[in-house]
Coordinates of C-alpha atoms and ligand atoms in Angstrom, one line a residue:
M102 CA 36.9 43.2 -13.5
L103 CA 35.1 41.6 -11.2
R104 CA 33.6 44.2 -9.5
Q105 CA 32.6 45.8 -12.8
L106 CA 30.8 42.6 -13.4
R107 CA 29.3 42.7 -10.1
S108 CA 28.2 46.5 -10.3
G109 CA 26.7 45.4 -13.7
M110 CA 24.5 42.3 -12.1
Q111 CA 23.3 44.7 -9.5
A112 CA 22.2 46.9 -12.0
L113 CA 20.6 44.3 -14.1
T114 CA 18.6 43.1 -11.1
A115 CA 17.8 46.6 -10.1
G116 CA 16.7 47.5 -13.6
L117 CA 14.5 44.6 -14.0
R118 CA 13.3 44.8 -10.3
A119 CA 11.7 48.1 -11.2
H120 CA 9.0 46.8 -13.7
C121 CA 7.0 45.3 -11.4
A122 CA 6.6 42.6 -8.9
S123 CA 7.2 40.0 -11.0
A124 CA 10.1 41.2 -12.5
S125 CA 11.9 41.6 -9.6
A126 CA 11.1 37.7 -9.1
A127 CA 12.5 37.2 -12.8
A128 CA 15.3 39.2 -12.1
A129 CA 16.3 37.2 -9.2
T130 CA 16.3 34.0 -11.1
V131 CA 17.5 35.5 -14.3
G132 CA 20.8 36.9 -12.0
G133 CA 21.2 33.8 -10.0
S134 CA 21.1 31.4 -12.9
G135 CA 24.6 32.2 -13.9
L136 CA 23.6 32.7 -17.3
V137 CA 24.3 36.9 -17.2
R138 CA 27.3 36.7 -19.2
S139 CA 29.3 40.3 -19.5
Q140 CA 32.7 39.3 -21.1
A141 CA 33.3 38.2 -24.8
Y142 CA 33.5 34.4 -25.2
I143 CA 36.6 33.8 -27.6
G144 CA 38.6 30.4 -27.9
G145 CA 36.4 28.9 -24.8
R146 CA 37.5 31.7 -22.2
W147 CA 35.1 34.3 -21.2
V148 CA 37.7 37.7 -21.9
D149 CA 37.4 41.8 -21.3
A150 CA 37.7 44.0 -24.6
S151 CA 41.0 45.6 -25.0
G152 CA 41.2 48.5 -22.0
S153 CA 38.3 47.0 -20.7
A154 CA 36.1 48.8 -22.6
L155 CA 32.3 48.3 -21.9
F156 CA 28.8 49.5 -23.5
P157 CA 25.5 49.9 -22.0
V158 CA 22.9 47.5 -22.4
Q159 CA 19.4 49.3 -21.9
D160 CA 15.9 48.3 -20.7
P161 CA 13.5 49.4 -23.8
A162 CA 11.2 50.1 -21.7
S163 CA 13.0 52.8 -19.5
G164 CA 15.7 53.5 -21.0
R165 CA 17.5 52.4 -17.9
Q166 CA 20.9 50.7 -18.2
L167 CA 20.5 46.7 -17.3
V168 CA 24.3 45.6 -17.5
E169 CA 27.6 46.7 -19.1
V170 CA 29.2 44.5 -21.5
A171 CA 32.4 44.4 -23.2
D172 CA 33.1 46.4 -26.2
C173 CA 34.7 44.4 -28.4
G174 CA 36.7 46.3 -31.2
P175 CA 38.7 45.0 -34.4
R176 CA 41.3 43.1 -32.5
E177 CA 39.1 40.8 -30.4
A178 CA 37.6 40.2 -33.7
K179 CA 40.9 39.4 -35.3
E180 CA 41.4 36.9 -32.2
A181 CA 37.9 35.3 -32.4
V182 CA 38.5 34.6 -36.2
R183 CA 41.8 33.5 -35.5
A184 CA 40.1 30.9 -32.4
A185 CA 37.6 30.0 -35.0
D186 CA 40.4 28.7 -37.5
C187 CA 42.8 27.4 -34.9
S188 CA 39.4 24.9 -33.8
L189 CA 38.0 24.1 -37.5
P190 CA 40.3 21.0 -38.4
S191 CA 39.3 19.2 -35.3
W192 CA 35.8 20.5 -35.3
R193 CA 35.5 19.3 -39.0
A194 CA 37.2 15.9 -38.7
A195 CA 34.9 15.3 -35.8
T196 CA 32.0 12.9 -36.9
S197 CA 28.4 13.9 -37.4
K198 CA 27.3 12.1 -34.5
E199 CA 29.8 13.7 -32.4
R200 CA 28.4 17.3 -33.6
S201 CA 24.9 16.0 -33.4
N202 CA 25.3 14.9 -29.9
L203 CA 27.0 18.1 -28.9
L204 CA 24.4 20.1 -30.6
R205 CA 21.6 17.8 -28.9
K206 CA 23.3 18.3 -25.7
W207 CA 23.2 22.4 -26.4
Y208 CA 19.8 22.0 -27.3
D209 CA 18.9 20.2 -24.0
L210 CA 20.5 23.0 -21.9
I211 CA 18.3 25.6 -23.8
I212 CA 15.2 23.7 -23.1
K213 CA 16.7 23.1 -19.4
N214 CA 17.1 26.8 -19.3
K215 CA 14.2 28.5 -21.1
D216 CA 12.7 30.7 -18.4
E217 CA 15.5 32.1 -17.7
L218 CA 16.6 32.6 -21.3
A219 CA 13.1 34.1 -21.9
R220 CA 13.5 36.5 -19.3
L221 CA 16.5 37.8 -20.9
I222 CA 15.0 38.5 -23.8
T223 CA 12.1 40.4 -22.3
A224 CA 14.9 42.5 -20.1
E225 CA 16.9 43.7 -23.1
N226 CA 14.7 43.2 -26.0
G227 CA 11.0 44.2 -24.2
K228 CA 8.9 41.7 -25.8
P229 CA 6.1 40.2 -23.9
L230 CA 7.3 37.2 -21.7
Q231 CA 5.0 34.6 -23.6
E232 CA 6.5 35.6 -26.9
A233 CA 10.1 35.2 -25.5
F234 CA 9.5 32.0 -23.9
S235 CA 8.1 31.0 -27.7
E236 CA 11.2 32.9 -29.4
I237 CA 13.2 30.5 -26.9
L238 CA 11.4 27.4 -28.0
Y239 CA 12.1 28.3 -31.5
A240 CA 15.6 29.0 -31.4
A241 CA 15.8 25.7 -29.5
S242 CA 13.7 23.9 -32.4
F243 CA 16.8 25.0 -34.9
V244 CA 19.2 23.3 -32.6
E245 CA 17.6 20.2 -32.3
W246 CA 16.8 20.4 -36.1
F247 CA 20.1 20.7 -37.3
S248 CA 21.5 18.5 -34.6
E249 CA 19.3 15.6 -36.7
E250 CA 20.3 17.2 -40.2
A251 CA 24.2 16.7 -39.2
R252 CA 23.7 13.0 -40.1
R253 CA 21.9 13.7 -43.2
V254 CA 24.7 16.1 -45.2
Y255 CA 24.8 13.3 -48.1
G256 CA 27.0 13.5 -51.3
D257 CA 26.2 11.9 -54.8
V258 CA 27.7 9.1 -56.9
V259 CA 26.8 10.0 -60.4
P260 CA 26.9 8.0 -63.6
A261 CA 30.0 8.8 -65.5
S262 CA 29.5 9.4 -69.4
S263 CA 32.6 7.3 -69.9
P264 CA 32.9 3.5 -68.7
N265 CA 36.4 4.1 -67.1
R266 CA 35.3 6.9 -65.0
R267 CA 33.6 7.4 -61.4
I268 CA 31.9 10.8 -60.7
L269 CA 31.7 11.2 -56.9
I270 CA 30.3 14.7 -55.4
L271 CA 31.3 15.3 -51.7
K272 CA 29.9 18.1 -49.2
Q273 CA 32.4 20.0 -46.9
P274 CA 32.0 22.9 -44.5
I275 CA 32.9 25.7 -45.9
G276 CA 35.1 27.1 -42.8
V277 CA 34.8 29.8 -40.3
V278 CA 31.9 31.4 -40.7
S279 CA 31.0 35.1 -39.6
I280 CA 27.4 35.3 -37.9
I281 CA 25.7 39.2 -37.7
T282 CA 22.3 39.2 -35.9
P283 CA 19.7 41.6 -34.9
W284 CA 18.0 42.7 -31.9
N285 CA 14.3 41.6 -32.8
F286 CA 14.8 37.6 -32.4
P287 CA 18.4 37.7 -30.1
S288 CA 17.9 33.8 -29.9
A289 CA 16.2 32.4 -32.8
M290 CA 18.5 34.2 -35.3
L291 CA 21.5 33.0 -33.8
T292 CA 20.6 29.3 -33.3
R293 CA 19.2 29.0 -36.9
K294 CA 22.2 30.1 -38.2
A295 CA 25.0 29.0 -35.9
G296 CA 23.0 25.4 -35.7
A297 CA 23.6 24.8 -39.6
A298 CA 27.1 25.8 -39.8
L299 CA 28.3 23.6 -36.5
A300 CA 26.0 21.1 -38.0
V301 CA 28.2 20.5 -41.0
G302 CA 31.5 21.0 -39.3
C303 CA 32.2 24.7 -39.7
T304 CA 33.0 27.2 -36.7
V305 CA 31.7 30.1 -36.0
V306 CA 31.9 33.9 -34.6
V307 CA 28.8 36.1 -33.8
K308 CA 28.7 39.4 -33.3
P309 CA 24.9 40.2 -31.8
A310 CA 23.2 43.3 -32.5
E311 CA 24.3 45.7 -29.7
D312 CA 21.1 46.3 -28.1
T313 CA 20.6 42.6 -27.6
P314 CA 24.1 40.8 -26.4
L315 CA 22.7 38.9 -23.4
S316 CA 20.9 36.3 -25.2
A317 CA 23.8 35.8 -27.2
L318 CA 26.4 35.5 -24.1
A319 CA 23.7 33.0 -22.5
L320 CA 23.9 30.9 -25.0
A321 CA 27.4 31.0 -25.2
E322 CA 27.7 30.2 -21.7
L323 CA 25.1 26.7 -22.4
A324 CA 27.5 25.9 -25.3
D325 CA 29.8 25.9 -23.4
Q326 CA 28.4 23.8 -20.4
A327 CA 27.3 21.5 -23.5
G328 CA 31.2 20.6 -24.2
I329 CA 31.2 22.5 -27.8
P330 CA 34.7 22.4 -27.9
A331 CA 36.9 26.0 -27.5
G332 CA 36.9 28.0 -30.3
V333 CA 34.2 26.6 -32.4
F334 CA 31.4 29.3 -31.3
N335 CA 32.6 32.2 -30.3
V336 CA 30.7 35.7 -29.2
I337 CA 31.8 39.3 -29.5
P338 CA 29.3 42.0 -28.4
S339 CA 30.2 45.2 -29.6
S340 CA 28.5 48.7 -29.3
R341 CA 27.0 50.8 -32.6
S342 CA 30.2 52.9 -32.7
N343 CA 32.3 49.9 -32.7
T344 CA 29.9 47.8 -34.8
P345 CA 31.3 48.9 -38.5
A346 CA 34.7 48.5 -37.4
V347 CA 33.9 44.9 -36.4
G348 CA 31.9 44.2 -39.4
E349 CA 34.6 44.9 -41.5
V350 CA 36.7 42.7 -40.1
L351 CA 34.4 39.7 -40.2
C352 CA 33.7 40.2 -43.4
T353 CA 37.1 40.9 -44.8
D354 CA 39.8 38.5 -43.0
P355 CA 41.1 36.2 -45.3
L356 CA 40.7 33.3 -42.8
V357 CA 36.6 33.7 -43.1
A358 CA 35.0 31.5 -45.6
A359 CA 31.4 33.0 -45.3
I360 CA 29.3 35.5 -43.6
S361 CA 25.8 35.3 -42.6
F362 CA 23.6 38.2 -41.7
T363 CA 20.1 39.4 -40.5
G364 CA 18.9 42.8 -40.3
S365 CA 18.0 45.7 -42.3
T366 CA 18.6 45.8 -46.4
A367 CA 20.9 48.8 -46.1
T368 CA 23.5 47.0 -43.7
G369 CA 23.5 44.0 -46.0
K370 CA 24.7 45.9 -48.8
I371 CA 27.7 47.2 -46.4
L372 CA 28.6 43.6 -45.6
L373 CA 28.4 42.3 -48.8
R374 CA 30.7 45.2 -50.5
H375 CA 32.8 44.6 -47.6
A376 CA 32.6 40.9 -48.3
C377 CA 33.3 40.8 -52.5
D378 CA 37.0 41.5 -52.2
T379 CA 37.8 38.4 -50.9
V380 CA 34.8 36.6 -52.8
K381 CA 33.2 35.2 -49.7
K382 CA 30.0 32.9 -49.7
A383 CA 27.1 35.5 -48.1
S384 CA 23.8 34.6 -46.7
M385 CA 21.7 37.8 -46.2
E386 CA 18.3 37.1 -44.7
L387 CA 17.3 41.3 -44.8
G388 CA 14.0 43.2 -44.6
G389 CA 10.8 42.9 -46.1
L390 CA 7.8 44.8 -47.0
A391 CA 5.0 42.1 -46.5
P392 CA 1.6 42.4 -48.5
F393 CA -1.2 41.0 -46.7
I394 CA -4.4 40.6 -48.9
V395 CA -7.6 39.5 -48.2
F396 CA -10.1 38.7 -51.0
D397 CA -13.9 39.3 -51.2
S398 CA -14.5 35.0 -50.6
A399 CA -12.1 35.4 -47.6
D400 CA -13.2 33.8 -44.2
L401 CA -13.5 37.2 -42.7
D402 CA -12.8 36.0 -39.2
L403 CA -10.1 34.2 -40.0
A404 CA -8.4 36.8 -42.1
V405 CA -8.8 39.2 -38.7
A406 CA -7.1 36.8 -36.3
G407 CA -4.3 36.1 -39.0
A408 CA -3.9 39.8 -39.6
L409 CA -3.5 40.5 -35.9
A410 CA -1.1 37.6 -35.0
S411 CA 1.1 38.6 -38.5
K412 CA 0.9 42.3 -37.9
F413 CA 1.3 42.8 -34.0
R414 CA 3.7 40.3 -32.9
N415 CA 6.7 41.7 -31.2
S416 CA 4.9 45.2 -31.5
G417 CA 5.4 44.5 -35.6
Q418 CA 8.7 44.5 -35.4
T419 CA 9.7 41.3 -37.5
C420 CA 11.0 41.2 -40.6
V421 CA 7.6 39.1 -42.0
C422 CA 5.4 41.1 -40.4
A423 CA 2.3 42.3 -42.8
N424 CA 3.6 45.7 -43.8
R425 CA 0.5 46.6 -46.4
F426 CA -2.8 45.4 -46.0
L427 CA -4.5 44.8 -49.2
V428 CA -8.5 44.8 -49.4
Q429 CA -10.9 44.0 -51.6
E430 CA -13.7 46.5 -51.6
G431 CA -16.8 44.0 -51.3
I432 CA -15.2 43.0 -47.7
H433 CA -13.3 46.3 -46.8
D434 CA -15.5 48.3 -44.6
A435 CA -16.2 44.9 -42.6
F436 CA -12.6 43.9 -42.2
V437 CA -11.6 47.2 -40.9
E438 CA -14.6 47.3 -38.5
K439 CA -13.7 43.8 -37.3
M440 CA -10.1 44.4 -37.0
V441 CA -10.4 47.5 -35.1
K442 CA -12.9 45.9 -32.8
A443 CA -10.4 42.8 -32.4
M444 CA -7.2 45.4 -31.8
Q445 CA -9.3 47.1 -29.3
R446 CA -10.3 43.8 -27.3
D447 CA -7.2 41.8 -27.7
L448 CA -3.9 44.1 -27.6
R449 CA -2.5 45.3 -24.4
V450 CA 0.1 47.9 -23.9
G451 CA 2.7 47.4 -21.1
S452 CA 5.7 45.8 -19.6
G453 CA 6.4 42.7 -21.2
F454 CA 6.6 41.4 -17.3
D455 CA 3.3 41.7 -16.8
D456 CA 1.6 38.7 -18.1
Q457 CA -1.7 40.5 -19.6
T458 CA 0.6 42.8 -22.0
T459 CA 0.8 41.5 -25.4
Q460 CA 2.6 44.4 -26.6
G461 CA 5.8 45.6 -25.5
P462 CA 8.1 49.0 -26.0
L463 CA 9.4 49.3 -29.7
I464 CA 13.1 48.8 -29.6
N465 CA 14.3 52.7 -29.0
E466 CA 13.0 56.2 -29.6
R467 CA 14.3 55.6 -33.4
A468 CA 12.1 53.1 -34.3
V469 CA 9.0 55.1 -32.5
Q470 CA 9.9 58.2 -34.4
K471 CA 10.0 56.1 -37.7
V472 CA 6.2 55.0 -37.1
E473 CA 5.2 58.7 -35.9
N474 CA 6.4 59.8 -39.3
Q475 CA 4.9 57.3 -41.4
I476 CA 1.4 58.3 -39.4
S477 CA 2.0 61.9 -40.0
D478 CA 3.2 61.2 -43.9
A479 CA 0.1 59.4 -44.1
V480 CA -2.3 61.7 -42.8
S481 CA -0.9 64.5 -44.8
R482 CA -1.7 62.9 -48.1
G483 CA -5.3 61.7 -47.0
A484 CA -5.2 58.9 -44.8
C485 CA -7.5 58.2 -42.0
I486 CA -6.4 57.5 -38.3
V487 CA -9.0 54.8 -37.2
T488 CA -7.6 53.4 -33.9
G489 CA -4.4 55.0 -32.1
G490 CA -1.9 57.0 -33.9
K491 CA 0.2 58.1 -31.3
R492 CA 2.8 57.0 -28.4
H493 CA 1.2 55.3 -25.6
S494 CA 1.1 56.6 -22.2
F495 CA 3.0 53.8 -20.3
G496 CA 6.2 55.3 -21.8
A497 CA 8.2 57.0 -24.1
T498 CA 8.9 53.6 -26.7
F499 CA 5.8 52.2 -26.3
F500 CA 3.2 52.8 -29.1
E501 CA -0.8 52.6 -29.5
P502 CA -1.5 49.7 -31.8
T503 CA -2.9 51.8 -35.1
L504 CA -4.6 51.1 -38.0
L505 CA -5.0 53.4 -40.9
S506 CA -7.6 53.6 -43.8
N507 CA -8.0 55.4 -47.0
V508 CA -3.8 54.5 -47.4
T509 CA -3.0 54.5 -50.7
T510 CA 0.3 53.7 -52.5
D511 CA 2.4 56.9 -53.0
M512 CA 2.8 56.9 -48.8
L513 CA 6.0 56.3 -47.1
C514 CA 4.1 53.4 -44.6
A515 CA 2.9 51.5 -48.7
Q516 CA 6.5 51.9 -49.5
E517 CA 9.0 51.1 -46.6
E518 CA 9.4 49.0 -44.0
T519 CA 7.6 50.0 -40.7
F520 CA 8.9 47.7 -38.0
G521 CA 6.0 49.4 -35.5
P522 CA 2.7 48.4 -34.5
L523 CA 0.9 50.4 -37.4
A524 CA -1.6 48.4 -39.7
P525 CA -2.3 50.3 -43.0
V526 CA -5.1 49.4 -45.2
L527 CA -5.5 50.2 -49.0
K528 CA -8.4 49.2 -51.0
F529 CA -8.5 47.3 -54.1
Q530 CA -10.9 45.8 -56.8
T531 CA -9.5 43.4 -58.9
E532 CA -7.2 40.7 -58.2
E533 CA -4.8 41.8 -60.9
E534 CA -4.7 45.2 -59.4
A535 CA -3.5 43.4 -55.7
I536 CA -1.1 41.5 -57.1
T537 CA 0.5 44.4 -58.8
I538 CA 0.3 46.6 -55.6
A539 CA 1.7 43.5 -53.8
N540 CA 4.5 43.1 -56.3
A541 CA 5.6 46.7 -56.4
A542 CA 8.4 46.5 -54.1
N543 CA 12.2 46.2 -54.1
V544 CA 11.9 43.4 -51.7
G545 CA 10.3 40.0 -51.7
L546 CA 10.6 38.3 -48.1
A547 CA 6.9 36.8 -47.0
G548 CA 3.2 37.6 -48.4
Y549 CA 0.3 36.9 -47.0
F550 CA -3.3 36.0 -48.8
Y551 CA -6.9 35.2 -47.6
S552 CA -9.2 33.1 -50.0
R553 CA -11.6 30.7 -50.2
D554 CA -11.5 30.4 -54.1
Y555 CA -9.2 27.5 -54.8
A556 CA -8.2 28.5 -58.5
Q557 CA -7.3 32.1 -57.0
I558 CA -5.1 30.4 -54.4
W559 CA -3.1 28.9 -56.9
R560 CA -3.0 31.8 -58.8
V561 CA -1.6 34.3 -56.3
A562 CA 0.7 31.7 -54.7
E563 CA 2.4 31.5 -57.7
Q564 CA 2.4 35.4 -58.6
L565 CA 3.6 36.9 -55.3
E566 CA 7.0 37.5 -55.6
V567 CA 8.1 36.7 -52.3
G568 CA 10.1 34.1 -50.4
I569 CA 7.6 32.9 -48.1
V570 CA 3.4 32.6 -48.6
G571 CA 1.2 32.2 -45.9
V572 CA -2.4 31.7 -47.4
N573 CA -5.0 31.9 -45.1
E574 CA -2.1 31.6 -42.1
G575 CA -0.6 34.8 -40.4
L576 CA 2.5 32.7 -38.6
L577 CA 4.5 30.8 -40.9
S578 CA 7.8 30.3 -39.6
T579 CA 8.8 26.7 -38.4
P580 CA 12.6 24.8 -38.7
E581 CA 10.9 22.5 -41.2
A582 CA 10.5 25.2 -43.7
P583 CA 13.0 27.2 -45.6
F584 CA 13.1 30.6 -44.4
G585 CA 14.6 33.4 -47.0
G586 CA 13.4 36.5 -49.4
V587 CA 13.8 37.1 -53.2
K588 CA 15.2 40.5 -54.8
Q589 CA 16.2 43.0 -52.1
S590 CA 15.3 40.6 -49.1
G591 CA 18.2 38.3 -49.5
L592 CA 20.4 35.8 -50.5
G593 CA 19.8 32.3 -49.5
R594 CA 17.6 30.2 -47.3
E595 CA 17.7 29.1 -43.5
G596 CA 16.0 26.3 -41.3
S597 CA 14.9 23.2 -43.2
K598 CA 16.9 20.7 -45.3
Y599 CA 18.1 23.8 -47.7
G600 CA 19.6 25.6 -44.4
V601 CA 22.9 23.5 -44.3
D602 CA 23.3 24.4 -47.9
E603 CA 24.8 27.6 -46.9
Y604 CA 27.4 26.5 -45.1
L605 CA 29.0 23.9 -47.4
E606 CA 31.0 23.7 -50.1
I607 CA 30.4 21.1 -53.1
K608 CA 33.5 19.3 -54.4
Y609 CA 33.8 17.2 -57.5
V610 CA 35.9 14.1 -57.2
C611 CA 36.4 12.5 -60.5
F612 CA 38.0 8.7 -60.5
G613 CA 39.5 8.0 -63.7
S614 CA 41.5 5.3 -65.7
L615 CA 39.5 2.6 -63.8
Ligands
LIG36 P1 20.6 46.7 -38.3 O1 20.9 46.1 -39.9 O2 20.5 48.0 -38.0 O3 21.4 45.6 -37.7 C1 21.4 44.5 -37.8 C2 22.9 43.7 -37.0 O4 23.5 44.2 -37.8 C3 23.1 44.0 -36.0 O5 24.0 43.3 -35.3 C4 24.3 45.6 -36.3 O6 25.1 45.9 -34.9 C5 24.5 45.4 -37.5 N1 25.5 46.3 -37.9 C6 24.6 47.7 -38.2 N2 25.4 48.2 -38.9 C7 26.6 47.5 -39.6 C8 27.9 47.5 -39.9 N3 28.1 48.7 -40.7 N4 28.8 46.7 -40.2 C9 28.4 45.3 -39.3 N5 27.3 45.0 -38.4 C10 26.7 46.1 -38.3 O7 19.1 46.1 -38.5 P2 18.3 46.1 -37.2 O8 17.7 47.3 -37.1 O9 18.8 45.4 -36.0 O10 17.1 44.9 -37.5 C11 16.3 45.1 -38.3 C12 15.8 45.0 -39.6 O11 16.3 43.6 -39.6 C13 14.8 45.2 -40.5 O12 14.7 45.6 -41.6 C14 14.6 44.0 -40.6 O13 13.7 43.4 -41.6 C15 15.3 42.8 -40.6 N6 15.2 41.1 -40.1 C16 15.2 40.3 -41.0 C17 15.2 39.1 -40.7 C18 15.1 37.9 -42.0 O14 15.3 36.9 -41.6 N7 14.9 38.1 -43.1 C19 15.1 39.0 -39.6 C20 14.9 39.6 -38.6 C21 15.4 41.3 -38.8

C-alpha cells in the first residue's frame, strides 16, 4: 500500500507540474503538506478498501491521472456506518461547548491550510485557483458558523392548557447521517452539511463525488488533527461503478437516521426511493434552471456584471448558475451587446493554475457534450451564436464562453440545466410573460432579476417559484442565509439558523399531575 501511495503522490505531483510553472510550485506544496490522502477514513483510521481496490482521480484539464484512491464498496460503507453509530452516544452526550470548540479548531486548521486546500480543488476540479481559494473560505465559513450555532440549539417551554401540566420541547440529534456530495464544490458542500450535523451531535459518513475525493479526504485529515473523535466523521471515496451500491447502503442501513445529498435531481430521486423503506429523514439540494430576468428599468451595467458573475463562475457549473436570460424588449439589444463585450473582455479560458484564467475546464467529456448538444439543438431551431459556440483550443474539456440570442422556450437550453458556459437569451414583452416563462419549470432553486421599480421588485420577488432570489445581485451564497430550492430542486435548507433543523428531532415532553 505504501508503494501505491508513494507512486500516487508522485503521479499527483507530476500531473500538477505539467500545468505550468506555478502549478509545479503548487504541486510541491500540496504534495508536501500531508493533506493528500488516498485511503478511506473510517473510525479514526486511514484504511484501504477491501482487496486494496483503487480508482483514479483525473485532472479534468488534461484527463491525466493525478493519483489513485481507495475504491470503497458496500463493505466499507457498512463499516463506516457502524463506526459512526458506535461513536454516536459519546458525541451526542458531549456538551455543545465541547463540540463547538472542536469545530472551531477544525475551522482554524482549514484556514491555516487554505492555500493547499485550494490547490487540491484546482487539481481535481479544474476551477481557477482564485475561485478555489474562495471556495475554501466559503467552506470554512460553514464550520465557523455551525461552531457558533452549536450553542444556540434551544428548545421551548410552552404554556399548557391544563394547570397541572407543563410542556417542554427538546431538540435532539437525529443520529447517524449519510452525506453524499458533488464535484462542483467538493469542500463547501461537505462542510455545509457536516458542519451542521456535527454541531448538533450527529455523526456522519461522507461519500464524496468520484471526480473530487481528495478535498474530502484532506478535510478528514484536518478533522483528525483538530481532535474530532474517531468515528464521528468518516469519509469513504468510491468509484462511479461502486457508487450505486455504496449509495444504497448509506440510504438503507437501519443504523442511518438521515441522508443529506447534493447533486442532480435524477440521483436525488434514486436516493429518496432507497430511503423510503426505513423512513429516513432526507435533505436534498438538487438541480436548478435559474431564470435571470432583466427588466427595461434595470441598471444595465449592474445587470451585465451580475450576469457574468452568476453565469460563468466555475465555468457555469454551479447549481445556482443563471440558466435562462430573459430580457425585456426595450433593453434587449443593448444588454446583448454589452454582455458580449464583457464576456470577450473579462473571460479568459485556460489552466486553473494560471492566474489570468477565469474559465477552467468542464469536469469531463460528458459535460462538454451536453453543452454542444444544447447549442446544436438551439441553432437548429433558430437561435444565433453571438459569441463562442465551440470547444476551446486550450483542450478537449475547455469550452468557449457562449452567448445565444433568438432563444425560445422550446429549446433544450431553456428547459434543462446546462452546467456549462452557455448564456441563452430570450426576449420578452411584459412582466407577466417573464414570470410565466420563469415559473414554467419543475425545479426552482435560484432566480435573479434586475429592476429599479420598487413595486415591481416586490411583485416579482414574491411570485418567482424558487427558494433563493437575487434582486439586482448575481452572487447570493453566504452561511448566514438559508440555501435550498422548491419543487424538484430539493427538500430542506442548508446554512443559516435553519441548517441545523435537518439534523434534529423535536421531542415533546409532557409533565403531568403537577
Ligand atoms: P450526480 O447526481 O451525478 O452526483 C452527485 C453525487 O451523487 C456524487 O457523489 C455521485 O457519486 C453520487 N451519485 C451518483 N449516482 C449515485 C447513486 N446511484 N447512488 C448514490 N450516489 C450517487 O450530480 P453531479 O453531476 O455530481 O452534480 C451536478 C448536479 O448537482 C447538478 O444537477 C447541480 O445542480 C446539482 N447541485 C446542486 C447543488 C445544490 O445545492 N442544490 C449544489 C451543487 C450541485
